[in-house]
mmCIF file of C-alpha atoms and ligand atoms in Angstrom:
data_model
loop_
_atom_site.group_PDB
_atom_site.id
_atom_site.type_symbol
_atom_site.label_atom_id
_atom_site.label_comp_id
_atom_site.label_asym_id
_atom_site.label_seq_id
_atom_site.Cartn_x
_atom_site.Cartn_y
_atom_site.Cartn_z
ATOM 1 C CA UNK A 380 -16.635 13.187 11.624
ATOM 2 C CA UNK A 381 -17.210 13.633 8.285
ATOM 3 C CA UNK A 382 -15.329 14.362 4.867
ATOM 4 C CA UNK A 383 -15.513 17.730 3.809
ATOM 5 C CA UNK A 384 -15.107 17.151 0.025
ATOM 6 C CA UNK A 385 -14.274 20.921 -1.159
ATOM 7 C CA UNK A 386 -11.156 20.452 0.944
ATOM 8 C CA UNK A 387 -10.296 17.107 -0.624
ATOM 9 C CA UNK A 388 -11.197 18.545 -4.107
ATOM 10 C CA UNK A 389 -9.005 21.856 -3.410
ATOM 11 C CA UNK A 390 -6.155 20.198 -2.071
ATOM 12 C CA UNK A 391 -6.130 17.669 -4.716
ATOM 13 C CA UNK A 392 -6.010 20.441 -7.956
ATOM 14 C CA UNK A 393 -3.525 21.758 -5.470
ATOM 15 C CA UNK A 394 -1.271 19.235 -5.706
ATOM 16 C CA UNK A 395 -2.221 17.779 -8.955
ATOM 17 C CA UNK A 396 -0.850 18.774 -12.532
ATOM 18 C CA UNK A 397 -4.538 19.067 -14.315
ATOM 19 C CA UNK A 398 -7.493 22.056 -13.265
ATOM 20 C CA UNK A 399 -9.469 18.720 -13.429
ATOM 21 C CA UNK A 400 -10.142 15.942 -11.150
ATOM 22 C CA UNK A 401 -8.919 12.737 -13.265
ATOM 23 C CA UNK A 402 -11.259 10.730 -11.586
ATOM 24 C CA UNK A 403 -14.820 10.774 -10.085
ATOM 25 C CA UNK A 404 -15.203 10.863 -6.444
ATOM 26 C CA UNK A 405 -17.932 9.078 -4.459
ATOM 27 C CA UNK A 406 -17.973 10.032 -0.694
ATOM 28 C CA UNK A 407 -19.653 7.604 1.534
ATOM 29 C CA UNK A 408 -20.617 7.779 4.564
ATOM 30 C CA UNK A 409 -20.711 3.529 5.836
ATOM 31 C CA UNK A 410 -19.675 0.851 3.291
ATOM 32 C CA UNK A 411 -19.164 -2.549 3.946
ATOM 33 C CA UNK A 412 -15.531 -2.578 2.538
ATOM 34 C CA UNK A 413 -14.747 0.680 -0.397
ATOM 35 C CA UNK A 414 -12.997 -2.451 -2.489
ATOM 36 C CA UNK A 415 -16.497 -4.005 -2.804
ATOM 37 C CA UNK A 416 -18.386 -0.762 -2.945
ATOM 38 C CA UNK A 417 -16.273 0.157 -6.035
ATOM 39 C CA UNK A 418 -16.960 -3.325 -7.844
ATOM 40 C CA UNK A 419 -20.696 -2.820 -7.511
ATOM 41 C CA UNK A 420 -20.248 0.826 -8.773
ATOM 42 C CA UNK A 421 -17.787 -1.039 -11.728
ATOM 43 C CA UNK A 422 -20.532 -3.353 -12.718
ATOM 44 C CA UNK A 423 -23.328 -0.718 -12.793
ATOM 45 C CA UNK A 424 -21.494 0.507 -15.284
ATOM 46 C CA UNK A 425 -19.081 2.935 -13.917
ATOM 47 C CA UNK A 426 -16.309 4.210 -15.940
ATOM 48 C CA UNK A 427 -13.588 2.939 -14.743
ATOM 49 C CA UNK A 428 -11.716 6.573 -13.342
ATOM 50 C CA UNK A 429 -13.801 6.490 -10.313
ATOM 51 C CA UNK A 430 -12.290 6.556 -5.769
ATOM 52 C CA UNK A 431 -14.377 5.615 -3.391
ATOM 53 C CA UNK A 432 -14.215 6.825 0.293
ATOM 54 C CA UNK A 433 -15.555 6.002 3.359
ATOM 55 C CA UNK A 434 -15.562 7.495 6.768
ATOM 56 C CA UNK A 435 -15.839 4.143 7.882
ATOM 57 C CA UNK A 436 -16.548 0.312 6.853
ATOM 58 C CA UNK A 437 -18.350 -2.409 8.890
ATOM 59 C CA UNK A 438 -16.138 -5.140 6.776
ATOM 60 C CA UNK A 439 -13.086 -4.435 5.949
ATOM 61 C CA UNK A 440 -10.893 -6.168 3.738
ATOM 62 C CA UNK A 441 -7.543 -7.115 4.299
ATOM 63 C CA UNK A 442 -4.575 -8.952 2.741
ATOM 64 C CA UNK A 443 -4.561 -12.834 3.017
ATOM 65 C CA UNK A 444 -7.966 -12.796 3.914
ATOM 66 C CA UNK A 445 -7.817 -11.256 7.047
ATOM 67 C CA UNK A 446 -10.542 -8.251 8.412
ATOM 68 C CA UNK A 447 -9.792 -4.470 7.932
ATOM 69 C CA UNK A 448 -10.912 -2.754 11.641
ATOM 70 C CA UNK A 449 -12.330 0.342 9.785
ATOM 71 C CA UNK A 450 -14.077 2.887 12.916
ATOM 72 C CA UNK A 451 -14.052 6.043 12.304
ATOM 73 C CA UNK A 452 -11.249 8.640 11.919
ATOM 74 C CA UNK A 453 -8.735 6.380 9.716
ATOM 75 C CA UNK A 454 -8.717 6.692 5.900
ATOM 76 C CA UNK A 455 -10.178 3.802 3.948
ATOM 77 C CA UNK A 456 -10.620 4.618 0.024
ATOM 78 C CA UNK A 457 -9.938 2.331 -3.243
ATOM 79 C CA UNK A 458 -9.040 3.749 -6.566
ATOM 80 C CA UNK A 459 -10.319 1.801 -9.394
ATOM 81 C CA UNK A 460 -7.249 1.219 -12.456
ATOM 82 C CA UNK A 461 -7.215 -0.229 -15.983
ATOM 83 C CA UNK A 462 -3.195 -1.551 -16.117
ATOM 84 C CA UNK A 463 -1.978 -3.727 -19.417
ATOM 85 C CA UNK A 464 -0.948 -6.103 -17.343
ATOM 86 C CA UNK A 465 -0.499 -9.869 -17.642
ATOM 87 C CA UNK A 466 -2.316 -11.809 -14.709
ATOM 88 C CA UNK A 467 1.272 -12.771 -13.696
ATOM 89 C CA UNK A 468 2.277 -10.039 -12.762
ATOM 90 C CA UNK A 469 -0.125 -8.266 -10.818
ATOM 91 C CA UNK A 470 1.656 -8.184 -7.677
ATOM 92 C CA UNK A 471 3.263 -5.049 -9.476
ATOM 93 C CA UNK A 472 0.760 -2.588 -8.824
ATOM 94 C CA UNK A 473 0.866 -3.717 -5.032
ATOM 95 C CA UNK A 474 4.832 -2.726 -5.166
ATOM 96 C CA UNK A 475 3.226 0.425 -7.391
ATOM 97 C CA UNK A 476 1.109 1.364 -5.002
ATOM 98 C CA UNK A 477 3.349 0.632 -1.633
ATOM 99 C CA UNK A 478 5.908 2.988 -3.743
ATOM 100 C CA UNK A 479 4.096 5.498 -4.787
ATOM 101 C CA UNK A 480 2.136 6.354 -1.341
ATOM 102 C CA UNK A 481 5.512 5.908 0.693
ATOM 103 C CA UNK A 482 7.183 8.561 -1.978
ATOM 104 C CA UNK A 483 4.553 10.717 -2.133
ATOM 105 C CA UNK A 484 4.257 11.023 2.029
ATOM 106 C CA UNK A 485 8.447 10.939 2.144
ATOM 107 C CA UNK A 486 7.834 14.140 -0.193
ATOM 108 C CA UNK A 487 5.782 15.892 2.630
ATOM 109 C CA UNK A 488 8.049 15.274 5.829
ATOM 110 C CA UNK A 489 6.741 12.158 6.864
ATOM 111 C CA UNK A 490 9.348 9.373 7.152
ATOM 112 C CA UNK A 491 7.393 6.298 5.890
ATOM 113 C CA UNK A 492 8.958 3.456 5.110
ATOM 114 C CA UNK A 493 8.073 -0.443 3.519
ATOM 115 C CA UNK A 494 7.433 -3.360 5.029
ATOM 116 C CA UNK A 495 7.260 -6.235 2.643
ATOM 117 C CA UNK A 496 5.087 -6.492 0.694
ATOM 118 C CA UNK A 497 2.344 -3.831 1.117
ATOM 119 C CA UNK A 498 2.246 -2.077 4.399
ATOM 120 C CA UNK A 499 3.252 1.490 5.034
ATOM 121 C CA UNK A 500 5.303 1.386 8.218
ATOM 122 C CA UNK A 501 6.507 4.338 10.788
ATOM 123 C CA UNK A 502 8.675 3.956 13.027
ATOM 124 C CA UNK A 503 8.482 0.088 12.820
ATOM 125 C CA UNK A 504 5.505 0.492 13.246
ATOM 126 C CA UNK A 505 2.431 -0.301 10.879
ATOM 127 C CA UNK A 506 0.887 2.661 8.869
ATOM 128 C CA UNK A 507 -1.625 1.402 6.589
ATOM 129 C CA UNK A 508 -1.288 -1.204 4.260
ATOM 130 C CA UNK A 509 -2.566 -1.643 0.542
ATOM 131 C CA UNK A 510 -4.964 -4.582 -0.705
ATOM 132 C CA UNK A 511 -5.056 -5.300 -4.884
ATOM 133 C CA UNK A 512 -7.956 -6.974 -5.879
ATOM 134 C CA UNK A 513 -7.976 -7.776 -9.379
ATOM 135 C CA UNK A 514 -10.204 -9.176 -12.357
ATOM 136 C CA UNK A 515 -8.840 -11.442 -14.496
ATOM 137 C CA UNK A 516 -9.194 -12.723 -18.497
ATOM 138 C CA UNK A 517 -7.205 -14.779 -20.860
ATOM 139 C CA UNK A 518 -4.701 -13.856 -18.499
ATOM 140 C CA UNK A 519 -4.446 -10.340 -19.107
ATOM 141 C CA UNK A 520 -5.791 -7.932 -15.910
ATOM 142 C CA UNK A 521 -9.410 -6.548 -17.221
ATOM 143 C CA UNK A 522 -9.834 -4.225 -14.306
ATOM 144 C CA UNK A 523 -8.117 -3.674 -10.822
ATOM 145 C CA UNK A 524 -9.077 -1.956 -7.728
ATOM 146 C CA UNK A 525 -6.264 -0.532 -5.051
ATOM 147 C CA UNK A 526 -7.521 -0.103 -1.749
ATOM 148 C CA UNK A 527 -5.500 1.507 1.598
ATOM 149 C CA UNK A 528 -5.719 1.615 4.630
ATOM 150 C CA UNK A 529 -4.101 4.579 6.195
ATOM 151 C CA UNK A 530 -4.419 4.916 10.654
ATOM 152 C CA UNK A 531 -4.567 8.709 10.734
ATOM 153 C CA UNK A 532 -6.553 9.661 13.935
ATOM 154 C CA UNK A 533 -8.731 6.159 14.575
ATOM 155 C CA UNK A 534 -7.433 3.605 17.611
ATOM 156 C CA UNK A 535 -5.144 1.176 16.492
ATOM 157 C CA UNK A 536 -3.400 -2.202 17.640
ATOM 158 C CA UNK A 537 -0.013 -2.376 19.518
ATOM 159 C CA UNK A 538 2.027 -3.117 16.349
ATOM 160 C CA UNK A 539 0.097 -0.497 15.318
ATOM 161 C CA UNK A 540 0.478 3.447 14.823
ATOM 162 C CA UNK A 541 -1.791 6.358 13.851
ATOM 163 C CA UNK A 542 0.047 9.614 11.642
ATOM 164 C CA UNK A 543 -1.799 12.286 14.484
ATOM 165 C CA UNK A 544 -0.216 10.611 17.792
ATOM 166 C CA UNK A 545 3.025 10.538 15.050
ATOM 167 C CA UNK A 546 2.728 14.614 14.296
ATOM 168 C CA UNK A 547 1.944 15.304 17.996
ATOM 169 C CA UNK A 548 5.859 14.367 18.487
ATOM 170 C CA UNK A 549 6.845 15.972 16.430
ATOM 171 C CA UNK A 550 8.299 19.935 15.437
ATOM 172 C CA UNK A 551 5.863 20.396 12.613
ATOM 173 C CA UNK A 552 2.776 19.137 11.610
ATOM 174 C CA UNK A 553 3.322 18.448 7.238
ATOM 175 C CA UNK A 554 -0.573 16.546 6.938
ATOM 176 C CA UNK A 555 -2.866 18.796 8.197
ATOM 177 C CA UNK A 556 -5.902 16.892 7.928
ATOM 178 C CA UNK A 557 -7.511 13.883 6.746
ATOM 179 C CA UNK A 558 -8.674 14.852 3.365
ATOM 180 C CA UNK A 559 -4.850 16.457 2.631
ATOM 181 C CA UNK A 560 -3.991 12.415 4.236
ATOM 182 C CA UNK A 561 -6.719 11.548 1.253
ATOM 183 C CA UNK A 562 -5.176 13.516 -1.341
ATOM 184 C CA UNK A 563 -1.501 12.758 -0.770
ATOM 185 C CA UNK A 564 -2.674 9.023 -0.761
ATOM 186 C CA UNK A 565 -4.765 9.770 -4.683
ATOM 187 C CA UNK A 566 -1.579 11.620 -6.077
ATOM 188 C CA UNK A 567 1.346 8.732 -4.363
ATOM 189 C CA UNK A 568 -1.059 5.924 -6.354
ATOM 190 C CA UNK A 569 -1.663 7.487 -9.464
ATOM 191 C CA UNK A 570 2.265 8.206 -9.431
ATOM 192 C CA UNK A 571 3.508 4.997 -8.619
ATOM 193 C CA UNK A 572 1.002 3.682 -11.268
ATOM 194 C CA UNK A 573 2.850 6.045 -13.863
ATOM 195 C CA UNK A 574 6.019 5.151 -12.825
ATOM 196 C CA UNK A 575 4.861 1.472 -13.382
ATOM 197 C CA UNK A 576 3.660 1.854 -17.081
ATOM 198 C CA UNK A 577 6.239 4.619 -18.685
ATOM 199 C CA UNK A 578 9.528 3.673 -16.802
ATOM 200 C CA UNK A 579 8.181 -0.239 -15.894
ATOM 201 C CA UNK A 580 8.985 -2.192 -13.528
ATOM 202 C CA UNK A 581 12.866 -2.677 -13.180
ATOM 203 C CA UNK A 582 13.211 1.283 -12.413
ATOM 204 C CA UNK A 583 9.738 0.868 -10.127
ATOM 205 C CA UNK A 584 11.430 -1.675 -8.028
ATOM 206 C CA UNK A 585 14.704 -0.020 -7.940
ATOM 207 C CA UNK A 586 12.562 2.374 -5.969
ATOM 208 C CA UNK A 587 10.635 0.399 -3.963
ATOM 209 C CA UNK A 588 13.703 -1.181 -2.600
ATOM 210 C CA UNK A 589 15.059 2.024 -1.713
ATOM 211 C CA UNK A 590 11.962 2.743 0.762
ATOM 212 C CA UNK A 591 11.402 -0.877 1.705
ATOM 213 C CA UNK A 592 12.880 -1.398 6.032
ATOM 214 C CA UNK A 593 13.648 -5.215 5.447
ATOM 215 C CA UNK A 594 16.550 -5.245 3.818
ATOM 216 C CA UNK A 595 19.721 -7.208 5.915
ATOM 217 C CA UNK A 596 16.991 -8.995 8.164
ATOM 218 C CA UNK A 597 17.447 -12.372 9.261
ATOM 219 C CA UNK A 598 14.380 -14.480 8.911
ATOM 220 C CA UNK A 599 13.580 -18.156 9.467
ATOM 221 C CA UNK A 600 12.051 -20.083 6.439
ATOM 222 C CA UNK A 601 11.120 -23.925 7.180
ATOM 223 C CA UNK A 602 13.425 -23.637 10.459
ATOM 224 C CA UNK A 603 16.718 -22.346 8.807
ATOM 225 C CA UNK A 604 18.022 -19.108 9.096
ATOM 226 C CA UNK A 605 18.045 -16.644 6.327
ATOM 227 C CA UNK A 606 18.619 -13.091 4.841
ATOM 228 C CA UNK A 607 16.194 -11.060 3.554
ATOM 229 C CA UNK A 608 18.375 -9.369 0.218
ATOM 230 C CA UNK A 609 15.362 -8.031 -1.799
ATOM 231 C CA UNK A 610 12.239 -8.979 -3.830
ATOM 232 C CA UNK A 611 11.265 -9.952 -7.322
ATOM 233 C CA UNK A 612 9.373 -8.391 -10.002
ATOM 234 C CA UNK A 613 6.369 -10.767 -9.005
ATOM 235 C CA UNK A 614 6.338 -9.553 -5.415
ATOM 236 C CA UNK A 615 8.619 -12.790 -3.824
ATOM 237 C CA UNK A 616 10.757 -12.138 -1.555
ATOM 238 C CA UNK A 617 14.383 -12.800 -1.968
ATOM 239 C CA UNK A 618 16.352 -14.787 0.768
ATOM 240 C CA UNK A 619 19.732 -15.888 0.949
ATOM 241 C CA UNK A 620 20.036 -19.253 2.541
ATOM 242 C CA UNK A 621 23.188 -20.106 4.543
ATOM 243 C CA UNK A 622 23.535 -24.040 4.958
ATOM 244 C CA UNK A 623 26.091 -26.386 5.073
ATOM 245 C CA UNK A 624 27.116 -28.975 2.451
ATOM 246 C CA UNK A 625 29.451 -31.319 3.636
ATOM 247 C CA UNK A 626 31.149 -28.977 6.347
ATOM 248 C CA UNK A 627 31.175 -26.066 4.221
ATOM 249 C CA UNK A 628 29.489 -22.839 4.327
ATOM 250 C CA UNK A 629 27.294 -22.190 1.251
ATOM 251 C CA UNK A 630 24.825 -20.089 0.771
ATOM 252 C CA UNK A 631 21.989 -19.936 -1.803
ATOM 253 C CA UNK A 632 18.641 -18.010 -3.369
ATOM 254 C CA UNK A 633 15.295 -18.982 -2.596
ATOM 255 C CA UNK A 634 11.960 -16.724 -3.506
ATOM 256 C CA UNK A 635 8.985 -16.590 -0.320
ATOM 257 C CA UNK A 636 5.528 -15.607 -1.737
ATOM 258 C CA UNK A 637 3.446 -12.762 -0.323
ATOM 259 C CA UNK A 638 1.129 -14.126 2.127
ATOM 260 C CA UNK A 639 3.528 -17.423 3.468
ATOM 261 C CA UNK A 640 5.574 -15.539 6.113
ATOM 262 C CA UNK A 641 4.957 -12.591 8.039
ATOM 263 C CA UNK A 642 7.814 -10.084 8.971
ATOM 264 C CA UNK A 643 6.561 -9.172 11.699
ATOM 265 C CA UNK A 644 7.036 -5.519 13.155
ATOM 266 C CA UNK A 645 9.711 -3.350 15.421
ATOM 267 C CA UNK A 646 8.372 -1.133 18.226
ATOM 268 C CA UNK A 647 11.201 1.620 18.324
ATOM 269 C CA UNK A 648 11.388 4.010 21.563
ATOM 270 C CA UNK A 649 9.835 7.303 20.741
HETATM 271 C C1 LIG B 1396 -4.071 -5.001 4.452
HETATM 272 O O1 LIG B 1396 -3.879 -6.347 5.048
HETATM 273 O O2 LIG B 1396 -2.526 -4.326 5.019
HETATM 274 C C2 LIG B 1396 -4.218 -4.441 3.268
HETATM 275 C C3 LIG B 1396 -5.470 -3.457 4.466
HETATM 276 C C4 LIG B 1396 -6.412 -2.478 2.998
HETATM 277 C C5 LIG B 1396 -7.397 -1.836 3.965
HETATM 278 C C6 LIG B 1396 -8.505 -1.372 2.919
HETATM 279 S S1 LIG B 1396 -9.183 -0.381 3.846
HETATM 280 C C7 LIG B 1396 -9.656 0.782 1.943
HETATM 281 C C8 LIG B 1396 -10.024 -0.789 1.372
HETATM 282 N N1 LIG B 1396 -11.261 -1.592 1.665
HETATM 283 C C9 LIG B 1396 -11.234 -2.863 2.202
HETATM 284 O O3 LIG B 1396 -11.798 -3.224 2.611
HETATM 285 N N2 LIG B 1396 -9.950 -3.338 2.232
HETATM 286 C C10 LIG B 1396 -8.947 -1.621 2.007
#
């Protein structure tokens, strides 16, 4: 199952405001990781606006050092960007990518939500994820790569869902092929980055929170129960904790860093 570059370029030009593509496309059959392949291309002198797509990955990278299973039928892509951002704000790129892609898929009629911090969810199951990698110099991001994996027609674990099987249960099929999904995702990343750089983190964050599926959920942090109330501009989860102080119920807000707790998935009956 190969990638049809012409179909992708046509889909991109149709959805894009330009008549030319604002990046160069590198399409591979098999790579270890599209993020790694893109870092290699950048080191070899490729100019910043580059996108790498692969049919499959042998060493796909997930968040927190996990492996991302990448058999054929899934979407595996990485886009290089050069944001003007302090290293301490690096997580904003993941928030922007997640919001941009989810919003773009919603525009097409696919009701994707975001599970904190970087998951795309559909019917409570994992549809895809985002892995941002950065190079830092003197406290500034000098180069970043946004890596995206989306389940299209590949097999998925119990907590996952692929878009093809979801569409099979709908009245319409808004995303007609892998190339159209790819174009939608690239457009989503662009719009997320544009929102962050032009409108700023407050607006981006308010849009991200509108698509976040976790608000109001109960969580346990260090065996104490709390309620999710938001996300900070650094990507930390805001949790309101209930506790008793001299027999009085009080609340305090804590901030939980990405990767330190897992929120789990809800599997809804379809
Ligand atoms: C996650 O853990 O949820 C993030 C997964 C990101 C996987 C994508 S697939 C394309 C790109 N290349 C990689 O090696 N990883 C990302």
